[in-house]
CSV table of C-alpha atoms and ligand atoms in Angstrom, one decimal:
chain,number,residue,atom,x,y,z
A,1,MET,CA,0.4,0.2,-0.1
A,2,SER,CA,1.3,3.5,-1.0
A,3,HIS,CA,0.7,6.3,1.4
A,4,ASN,CA,0.6,10.1,-1.2
A,5,THR,CA,-2.0,12.0,1.0
A,6,PHE,CA,-1.4,14.3,4.3
A,7,GLY,CA,-3.9,16.3,6.0
A,8,LYS,CA,-7.3,16.3,7.0
A,9,ASN,CA,-8.9,19.6,6.3
A,10,LEU,CA,-6.5,20.7,4.1
A,11,ARG,CA,-5.5,17.9,2.1
A,12,PHE,CA,-2.4,17.3,0.0
A,13,THR,CA,-2.0,14.8,-2.3
A,14,SER,CA,1.1,14.5,-4.5
A,15,PHE,CA,2.2,12.3,-7.8
A,16,GLY,CA,5.0,11.7,-10.6
A,17,GLU,CA,8.0,10.4,-10.6
A,18,SER,CA,11.2,11.8,-11.0
A,19,HIS,CA,11.7,10.9,-14.5
A,20,GLY,CA,8.4,10.5,-15.9
A,21,SER,CA,6.2,13.3,-18.0
A,22,THR,CA,4.7,15.4,-15.6
A,23,ILE,CA,4.7,15.8,-11.1
A,24,GLY,CA,1.9,16.8,-10.0
A,25,CYS,CA,-0.2,17.6,-7.1
A,26,VAL,CA,-3.4,18.0,-5.5
A,27,LEU,CA,-4.7,20.4,-3.0
A,28,ASP,CA,-8.1,20.1,-1.6
A,29,GLY,CA,-10.2,21.6,0.8
A,30,PHE,CA,-8.5,25.3,0.4
A,31,PRO,CA,-10.4,28.3,1.1
A,32,PRO,CA,-12.2,30.2,-1.5
A,33,GLY,CA,-11.0,33.7,-2.1
A,34,LEU,CA,-7.7,33.5,-2.3
A,35,SER,CA,-5.9,35.3,-5.2
A,36,ILE,CA,-2.5,33.4,-6.7
A,37,SER,CA,-1.1,33.6,-10.1
A,38,ALA,CA,1.3,30.7,-11.3
A,39,ASP,CA,4.5,33.7,-11.0
A,40,GLU,CA,3.8,34.0,-7.1
A,41,ILE,CA,3.6,29.9,-7.1
A,42,LYS,CA,6.5,30.1,-9.7
A,43,ALA,CA,8.8,32.4,-6.6
A,44,GLU,CA,8.4,29.9,-4.5
A,45,LEU,CA,9.8,27.3,-6.5
A,46,VAL,CA,13.0,28.9,-8.1
A,47,ARG,CA,14.3,28.7,-4.2
A,48,ARG,CA,13.6,24.8,-4.1
A,49,ALA,CA,15.5,24.4,-8.0
A,50,THR,CA,18.1,22.4,-8.7
A,51,GLY,CA,21.0,24.1,-10.9
A,52,ARG,CA,20.7,27.6,-8.4
A,53,SER,CA,24.2,27.2,-7.7
A,54,ARG,CA,27.1,25.5,-8.2
A,55,HIS,CA,26.4,23.1,-5.5
A,56,THR,CA,23.1,21.3,-5.6
A,57,SER,CA,22.3,19.3,-8.7
A,58,GLN,CA,22.6,20.7,-12.5
A,59,ARG,CA,19.2,19.3,-13.6
A,60,LYS,CA,17.9,22.5,-15.2
A,61,GLU,CA,14.3,22.2,-14.6
A,62,GLN,CA,12.2,25.2,-15.6
A,63,ASP,CA,9.3,23.8,-12.9
A,64,ASP,CA,6.6,26.3,-14.5
A,65,VAL,CA,3.5,25.4,-12.9
A,66,GLN,CA,0.0,24.9,-14.5
A,67,ILE,CA,-2.6,25.7,-12.3
A,68,VAL,CA,-5.1,23.5,-13.7
A,69,SER,CA,-7.9,23.6,-11.5
A,70,GLY,CA,-9.3,25.4,-8.2
A,71,VAL,CA,-8.7,29.5,-9.5
A,72,PHE,CA,-10.8,31.2,-11.2
A,73,GLU,CA,-9.9,34.9,-12.6
A,74,GLY,CA,-7.0,34.6,-10.4
A,75,VAL,CA,-8.4,33.6,-7.3
A,76,THR,CA,-9.1,30.3,-5.5
A,77,THR,CA,-13.1,28.8,-5.9
A,78,GLY,CA,-12.9,26.2,-2.9
A,79,HIS,CA,-12.9,23.2,-5.5
A,80,PRO,CA,-9.7,21.2,-5.7
A,81,ILE,CA,-6.8,23.2,-6.5
A,82,ALA,CA,-4.4,21.3,-9.3
A,83,LEU,CA,-0.8,21.8,-10.2
A,84,ILE,CA,1.3,20.4,-12.6
A,85,ILE,CA,5.0,20.6,-13.9
A,86,GLU,CA,6.4,19.0,-16.7
A,87,ASN,CA,9.9,17.2,-16.2
A,88,THR,CA,11.9,18.8,-18.9
A,89,ASP,CA,15.7,17.9,-17.8
A,90,ALA,CA,15.4,14.7,-17.1
A,91,ARG,CA,18.5,12.3,-18.5
A,92,SER,CA,17.1,9.0,-18.6
A,93,LYS,CA,21.0,7.7,-19.4
A,94,ASP,CA,23.0,8.9,-16.6
A,95,TYR,CA,21.1,5.5,-14.5
A,96,THR,CA,21.7,2.5,-17.3
A,97,GLU,CA,25.0,1.8,-16.4
A,98,ILE,CA,23.0,0.9,-12.1
A,99,ALA,CA,19.5,0.0,-13.7
A,100,ARG,CA,20.1,-3.8,-11.8
A,101,GLN,CA,22.3,-2.0,-8.6
A,102,ILE,CA,21.3,-1.3,-5.7
A,103,ARG,CA,22.8,2.4,-4.2
A,104,PRO,CA,24.0,1.9,-0.6
A,105,GLY,CA,22.2,4.6,1.6
A,106,HIS,CA,19.1,4.3,-1.2
A,107,ALA,CA,16.0,3.4,-1.8
A,108,ASP,CA,17.0,2.0,-4.4
A,109,PHE,CA,16.5,-1.2,-1.2
A,110,SER,CA,13.7,-0.8,0.1
A,111,TYR,CA,11.7,0.7,-3.3
A,112,TRP,CA,13.1,-2.8,-4.3
A,113,LYS,CA,12.0,-5.7,-1.5
A,114,LYS,CA,8.7,-3.6,-1.0
A,115,TYR,CA,7.6,-2.9,-4.5
A,116,GLY,CA,9.6,-5.9,-6.5
A,117,VAL,CA,9.5,-3.1,-9.0
A,118,ARG,CA,11.3,0.2,-9.5
A,119,ASP,CA,11.4,3.2,-11.9
A,120,TYR,CA,15.1,3.4,-11.2
A,121,ARG,CA,15.5,6.5,-13.5
A,122,GLY,CA,16.3,9.4,-11.0
A,123,GLY,CA,14.6,7.2,-8.5
A,124,GLY,CA,11.3,7.9,-9.2
A,125,ARG,CA,9.2,8.8,-6.7
A,126,SER,CA,11.7,8.6,-4.0
A,127,SER,CA,13.8,11.5,-5.9
A,128,ALA,CA,13.9,15.0,-4.6
A,129,ARG,CA,11.8,16.1,-6.7
A,130,GLU,CA,8.6,15.0,-5.6
A,131,THR,CA,9.4,17.5,-3.1
A,132,THR,CA,8.3,20.3,-5.9
A,133,MET,CA,5.3,20.0,-5.3
A,134,ARG,CA,5.0,20.1,-1.6
A,135,VAL,CA,6.7,23.8,-2.2
A,136,ALA,CA,4.4,24.6,-4.7
A,137,ALA,CA,1.3,24.1,-2.5
A,138,GLY,CA,3.4,25.5,0.6
A,139,ALA,CA,3.2,29.0,-1.4
A,140,LEU,CA,-0.8,28.6,-1.6
A,141,ALA,CA,-0.3,28.0,2.4
A,142,ARG,CA,2.0,30.9,3.2
A,143,LYS,CA,0.1,33.4,1.6
A,144,TRP,CA,-3.3,32.4,2.8
A,145,LEU,CA,-1.4,32.1,6.4
A,146,ARG,CA,0.4,35.8,6.1
A,147,LEU,CA,-2.9,37.5,5.2
A,148,ASN,CA,-5.9,35.7,7.0
A,149,HIS,CA,-3.7,35.3,10.1
A,150,ASN,CA,-0.9,37.1,9.9
A,151,ILE,CA,1.5,33.9,10.2
A,152,GLU,CA,5.2,33.7,9.1
A,153,VAL,CA,7.2,30.5,8.2
A,154,VAL,CA,10.5,30.8,8.4
A,155,ALA,CA,13.6,28.2,8.2
A,156,TRP,CA,17.5,28.2,7.6
A,157,LEU,CA,20.5,26.3,7.6
A,158,ALA,CA,21.0,25.6,11.1
A,159,GLN,CA,24.4,22.9,10.6
A,160,LEU,CA,26.7,21.8,7.5
A,161,GLY,CA,28.8,18.9,8.3
A,162,ASP,CA,30.1,19.9,11.3
A,163,ILE,CA,29.6,23.4,10.4
A,164,GLU,CA,27.2,25.3,12.9
A,165,LEU,CA,25.6,28.4,12.0
A,166,ALA,CA,23.5,30.7,14.3
A,167,ALA,CA,20.0,32.1,13.1
A,168,GLY,CA,21.6,35.4,12.3
A,169,ASP,CA,19.9,37.8,10.6
A,170,LEU,CA,16.8,35.9,9.1
A,171,THR,CA,16.2,39.1,6.5
A,172,ARG,CA,19.1,37.6,4.8
A,173,VAL,CA,18.4,34.1,4.1
A,174,ASP,CA,17.6,33.7,0.4
A,175,ASP,CA,20.5,36.5,-0.5
A,176,SER,CA,22.5,33.0,-0.7
A,177,PRO,CA,21.9,29.6,-2.3
A,178,PHE,CA,22.7,28.1,1.8
A,179,PHE,CA,19.8,30.3,3.0
A,180,THR,CA,22.2,31.4,5.9
A,181,GLY,CA,21.1,34.1,8.2
A,182,GLU,CA,24.9,34.4,8.5
A,183,ILE,CA,25.6,35.3,5.2
A,184,ASP,CA,29.7,36.8,6.5
A,185,ARG,CA,30.4,33.0,6.7
A,186,VAL,CA,29.1,32.2,2.8
A,187,PRO,CA,32.5,32.4,1.9
A,188,GLU,CA,33.2,29.2,4.3
A,189,LEU,CA,30.2,27.3,2.9
A,190,ASN,CA,31.5,27.8,0.0
A,191,ALA,CA,34.8,26.7,0.1
A,192,TYR,CA,33.6,23.5,2.0
A,193,MET,CA,31.6,22.5,-0.2
A,194,ASP,CA,33.8,23.1,-3.6
A,195,ALA,CA,36.0,20.9,-1.5
A,196,LEU,CA,33.5,18.0,-0.6
A,197,ARG,CA,31.9,17.9,-4.2
A,198,LYS,CA,35.9,17.5,-5.7
A,199,SER,CA,36.3,14.5,-3.4
A,200,GLY,CA,33.4,13.2,-4.4
A,201,ASP,CA,31.8,12.7,-1.0
A,202,SER,CA,28.1,14.3,0.4
A,203,VAL,CA,27.2,15.7,3.8
A,204,GLY,CA,24.1,15.9,5.9
A,205,ALA,CA,22.9,19.1,7.2
A,206,ARG,CA,20.4,20.5,9.9
A,207,ILE,CA,17.2,22.8,9.2
A,208,ASN,CA,16.1,24.8,12.0
A,209,ALA,CA,12.3,26.7,11.4
A,210,LYS,CA,10.2,28.9,13.3
A,211,ALA,CA,6.5,29.9,12.6
A,212,VAL,CA,4.9,33.5,14.4
A,213,ASN,CA,2.2,34.3,15.2
A,214,VAL,CA,0.7,31.4,15.7
A,215,PRO,CA,-2.6,31.0,17.6
A,216,ALA,CA,-2.9,29.5,20.9
A,217,GLY,CA,-5.0,25.9,20.6
A,218,LEU,CA,-3.4,24.5,17.9
A,219,GLY,CA,-3.7,20.3,17.8
A,220,GLU,CA,-5.2,17.5,18.6
A,221,PRO,CA,-4.9,15.3,20.9
A,222,VAL,CA,-3.8,13.0,21.5
A,223,TYR,CA,-3.3,11.3,18.0
A,224,GLY,CA,-3.6,14.5,16.1
A,225,LYS,CA,-0.9,16.3,18.9
A,226,LEU,CA,0.4,19.8,17.0
A,227,ASP,CA,3.8,18.6,17.4
A,228,ALA,CA,3.5,14.5,16.3
A,229,GLU,CA,1.7,15.5,12.2
A,230,LEU,CA,4.4,18.0,12.4
A,231,ALA,CA,7.2,15.6,13.0
A,232,LEU,CA,5.2,12.9,10.6
A,233,ALA,CA,5.5,16.2,7.6
A,234,MET,CA,9.0,16.9,8.2
A,235,MET,CA,9.9,13.1,8.1
A,236,SER,CA,8.4,12.2,5.3
A,237,ILE,CA,10.5,15.1,3.1
A,238,ASN,CA,13.0,12.7,1.7
A,239,ALA,CA,16.2,11.7,3.2
A,240,THR,CA,14.8,13.4,6.5
A,241,LYS,CA,16.5,11.3,9.1
A,242,GLY,CA,15.4,13.3,12.6
A,243,VAL,CA,12.8,16.1,14.2
A,244,GLU,CA,13.4,18.2,17.1
A,245,ILE,CA,10.4,20.0,18.1
A,246,GLY,CA,11.9,23.4,21.1
A,247,ALA,CA,14.2,21.9,22.7
A,248,GLY,CA,14.6,18.7,21.4
A,249,PHE,CA,17.4,16.3,23.1
A,250,ASP,CA,18.2,19.0,25.1
A,251,ALA,CA,15.6,18.4,26.6
A,252,VAL,CA,16.9,14.5,28.0
A,253,ALA,CA,20.2,16.7,29.9
A,254,GLN,CA,17.9,19.3,31.2
A,255,ASN,CA,16.0,19.8,34.6
A,256,GLY,CA,12.3,20.3,34.9
A,257,SER,CA,13.7,23.4,37.3
A,258,VAL,CA,15.3,24.4,33.6
A,259,HIS,CA,13.0,22.6,31.0
A,260,ARG,CA,10.0,24.5,31.9
A,261,ASP,CA,8.7,27.8,30.6
A,262,GLU,CA,7.5,30.2,33.8
A,263,ILE,CA,4.8,32.4,33.6
A,264,ILE,CA,6.2,36.3,34.1
A,265,ASP,CA,3.7,38.9,34.0
A,266,GLY,CA,1.5,36.7,32.0
A,267,GLU,CA,4.3,35.9,29.2
A,268,PHE,CA,6.8,32.8,28.9
A,269,ALA,CA,10.1,34.0,30.0
A,270,SER,CA,11.5,31.2,27.4
A,271,ASN,CA,10.3,28.9,25.2
A,272,HIS,CA,11.6,25.5,25.8
A,273,ALA,CA,8.6,23.4,24.6
A,274,GLY,CA,8.9,24.6,20.6
A,275,GLY,CA,5.3,26.4,21.4
A,276,ILE,CA,3.8,23.3,21.7
A,277,LEU,CA,2.9,21.8,25.3
A,278,ALA,CA,0.4,18.8,24.9
A,279,GLY,CA,0.5,18.9,21.3
A,280,VAL,CA,-1.4,21.6,21.3
A,281,SER,CA,0.2,25.6,20.6
A,282,THR,CA,0.7,28.1,22.9
A,283,GLY,CA,0.9,31.1,21.2
A,284,GLN,CA,4.6,31.1,21.2
A,285,ASP,CA,6.7,31.0,18.3
A,286,ILE,CA,6.6,26.8,16.9
A,287,THR,CA,9.9,26.1,16.4
A,288,LEU,CA,11.3,22.5,15.1
A,289,SER,CA,15.0,21.6,13.8
A,290,VAL,CA,15.2,18.8,11.3
A,291,ALA,CA,18.5,16.1,9.6
A,292,PHE,CA,19.6,15.3,6.4
A,293,LYS,CA,21.1,12.5,6.3
A,294,PRO,CA,24.3,12.9,3.0
A,295,THR,CA,22.9,11.9,-0.1
A,296,SER,CA,23.4,8.1,-1.1
A,297,SER,CA,24.6,8.9,-4.9
A,298,LEU,CA,28.1,8.9,-4.5
A,299,ARG,CA,30.6,9.1,-6.9
A,300,ILE,CA,32.9,7.0,-4.4
A,301,PRO,CA,32.3,3.2,-4.8
A,302,GLY,CA,30.4,1.1,-2.2
A,303,LYS,CA,29.8,-2.1,-2.2
A,304,SER,CA,26.6,-3.7,-2.4
A,305,ILE,CA,24.2,-6.0,-4.0
A,306,ASP,CA,22.8,-6.5,-7.5
A,307,LEU,CA,19.2,-7.2,-8.4
A,308,ASP,CA,20.6,-11.0,-8.5
A,309,GLY,CA,21.9,-10.5,-4.9
A,310,ASN,CA,26.0,-10.9,-6.3
A,311,ALA,CA,28.2,-9.0,-4.5
A,312,ILE,CA,29.0,-5.8,-6.5
A,313,GLU,CA,30.4,-2.1,-6.2
A,314,VAL,CA,28.8,1.1,-7.3
A,315,VAL,CA,29.9,4.3,-8.5
A,316,THR,CA,27.3,6.3,-9.6
A,317,LYS,CA,28.0,8.9,-12.4
A,318,GLY,CA,25.3,11.8,-13.0
A,319,ARG,CA,24.2,15.1,-12.1
A,320,HIS,CA,24.0,14.2,-8.0
A,321,ASP,CA,23.6,16.5,-5.2
A,322,PRO,CA,26.4,16.7,-2.2
A,323,CYS,CA,23.8,18.3,0.2
A,324,VAL,CA,20.5,18.1,-0.8
A,325,GLY,CA,20.0,19.6,3.4
A,326,ILE,CA,20.9,23.0,1.0
A,327,ARG,CA,17.7,23.1,-0.4
A,328,ALA,CA,15.9,22.0,2.0
A,329,THR,CA,15.0,24.7,3.6
A,330,PRO,CA,11.9,25.8,0.9
A,331,ILE,CA,10.6,22.2,1.7
A,332,VAL,CA,11.0,22.7,5.6
A,333,GLU,CA,8.5,25.9,5.1
A,334,ALA,CA,6.3,24.3,3.3
A,335,MET,CA,5.3,21.7,5.2
A,336,MET,CA,5.1,23.3,8.2
A,337,ALA,CA,2.9,26.2,6.2
A,338,LEU,CA,0.6,23.2,4.9
A,339,VAL,CA,0.4,21.2,8.2
A,340,ILE,CA,-0.5,24.6,10.3
A,341,MET,CA,-2.9,26.2,7.8
A,342,ASP,CA,-4.3,22.7,7.9
A,343,HIS,CA,-4.5,23.0,11.9
A,344,LEU,CA,-6.0,26.1,12.1
A,345,MET,CA,-9.0,24.8,10.0
A,346,ARG,CA,-9.4,21.7,11.9
A,347,HIS,CA,-9.0,24.0,15.0
A,348,GLN,CA,-13.0,26.2,13.3
A,349,ALA,CA,-14.3,23.0,14.5
A,350,GLN,CA,-13.8,22.6,18.2
A,351,LEU,CA,-13.8,26.4,19.3
A,352,HIS,CA,-14.9,26.5,23.1
A,353,SER,CA,-17.8,28.7,23.7
A,354,ALA,CA,-17.1,32.1,24.9
B,401,EPS,C1,18.3,13.8,-7.6
B,401,EPS,C2,18.8,13.6,-8.2
B,401,EPS,C3,19.2,14.0,-9.4
B,401,EPS,C4,18.3,16.1,-9.5
B,401,EPS,C5,17.3,16.0,-8.5
B,401,EPS,C6,16.8,15.2,-7.2
B,401,EPS,O1,17.9,14.3,-10.6
B,401,EPS,P1,19.0,13.4,-12.1
B,401,EPS,O2,19.5,12.3,-11.4
B,401,EPS,O3,17.6,13.3,-12.7
B,401,EPS,O4,19.4,14.3,-12.5
B,401,EPS,O5,18.7,17.0,-9.8
B,401,EPS,O6,16.7,16.7,-8.1
B,401,EPS,C7,15.2,17.8,-9.0
B,401,EPS,C8,16.0,16.9,-9.9
B,401,EPS,C9,14.9,18.3,-8.2
B,401,EPS,O7,14.1,19.1,-8.9
B,401,EPS,O8,14.5,18.5,-6.8
B,401,EPS,C10,17.6,12.9,-6.7
B,401,EPS,O9,18.4,11.4,-6.7
B,401,EPS,O10,17.2,12.7,-5.6
């Protein structure tokens, strides 16, 4: 059984493979009345796209999004919004050599075991290409949240390999392909990535994110907690290996007297909870952190097996990302926005009496 839909009141479904003709999504339950254009969606897609710098895959997709339904005269109608993008720069011959090989650390192994058949071209559904439609739908959610609730979602690169980065000036996050607020450290990041690319290896990354102006009360105890659904959304992004909410794993070594967020003069004095207590938003900033693993398509030979079980050494050629986390920032923002919007709509159904 596969599962390509998330959300309850705002339901997102994506389809399409990296080397198929088209990728797309359907966003159902989106409220009527939001003005939106293909250009506005594309502005978000450009942030995530490959080929934006020398540090990402050089596949050049235009990502020209077509709004197929759910928008009339530039305004959402309340009916399903279908978006599609044609794949125009897939180079499937790059995959001929590894068509019967399993890349260690890749979905190649688990998809083959699960489905018994796999679209080896570009990884099929397991490709980072799939995240395109999340960002497209996220563009609508972000605009709706901003206009209707003044909610902003922002993410940034917090760690690249062993290089830790502070939030810095978050207004500068879009000024470099790294999505860092520490703009002065871009030369250091460039040098690190240049050396990594030369070595043929890859590396992981950490993306931090926050949502501001989220009202108290979002989240549905006990199986639809806001933090649980944010974690699910983040873990569904390709290559994620960990999610922390608020203090996350630091909470393990904290005492309760430190971890609790005291309320002084009616204000929280800290935010170790990450803006969520018992699965329900508190009105503080929602904060989270996502770990991305190093990509597994490497030029460095790795021991593995072929589809007949023979021992082999795999070398991956082609146009791969040495750090997929570099362009994960817009994806994290999109997923956070979609989950929060869904929960705002769900909360409307349970507003308490005055
Ligand atoms: C990807 C491998 C590369 C990337 C792709 C993700 O694709 P290909 O091997 O077909 O050139 O370019 O990313 C995208 C196309 C995208 O839009 O994100 C992978 O193995 O995940």
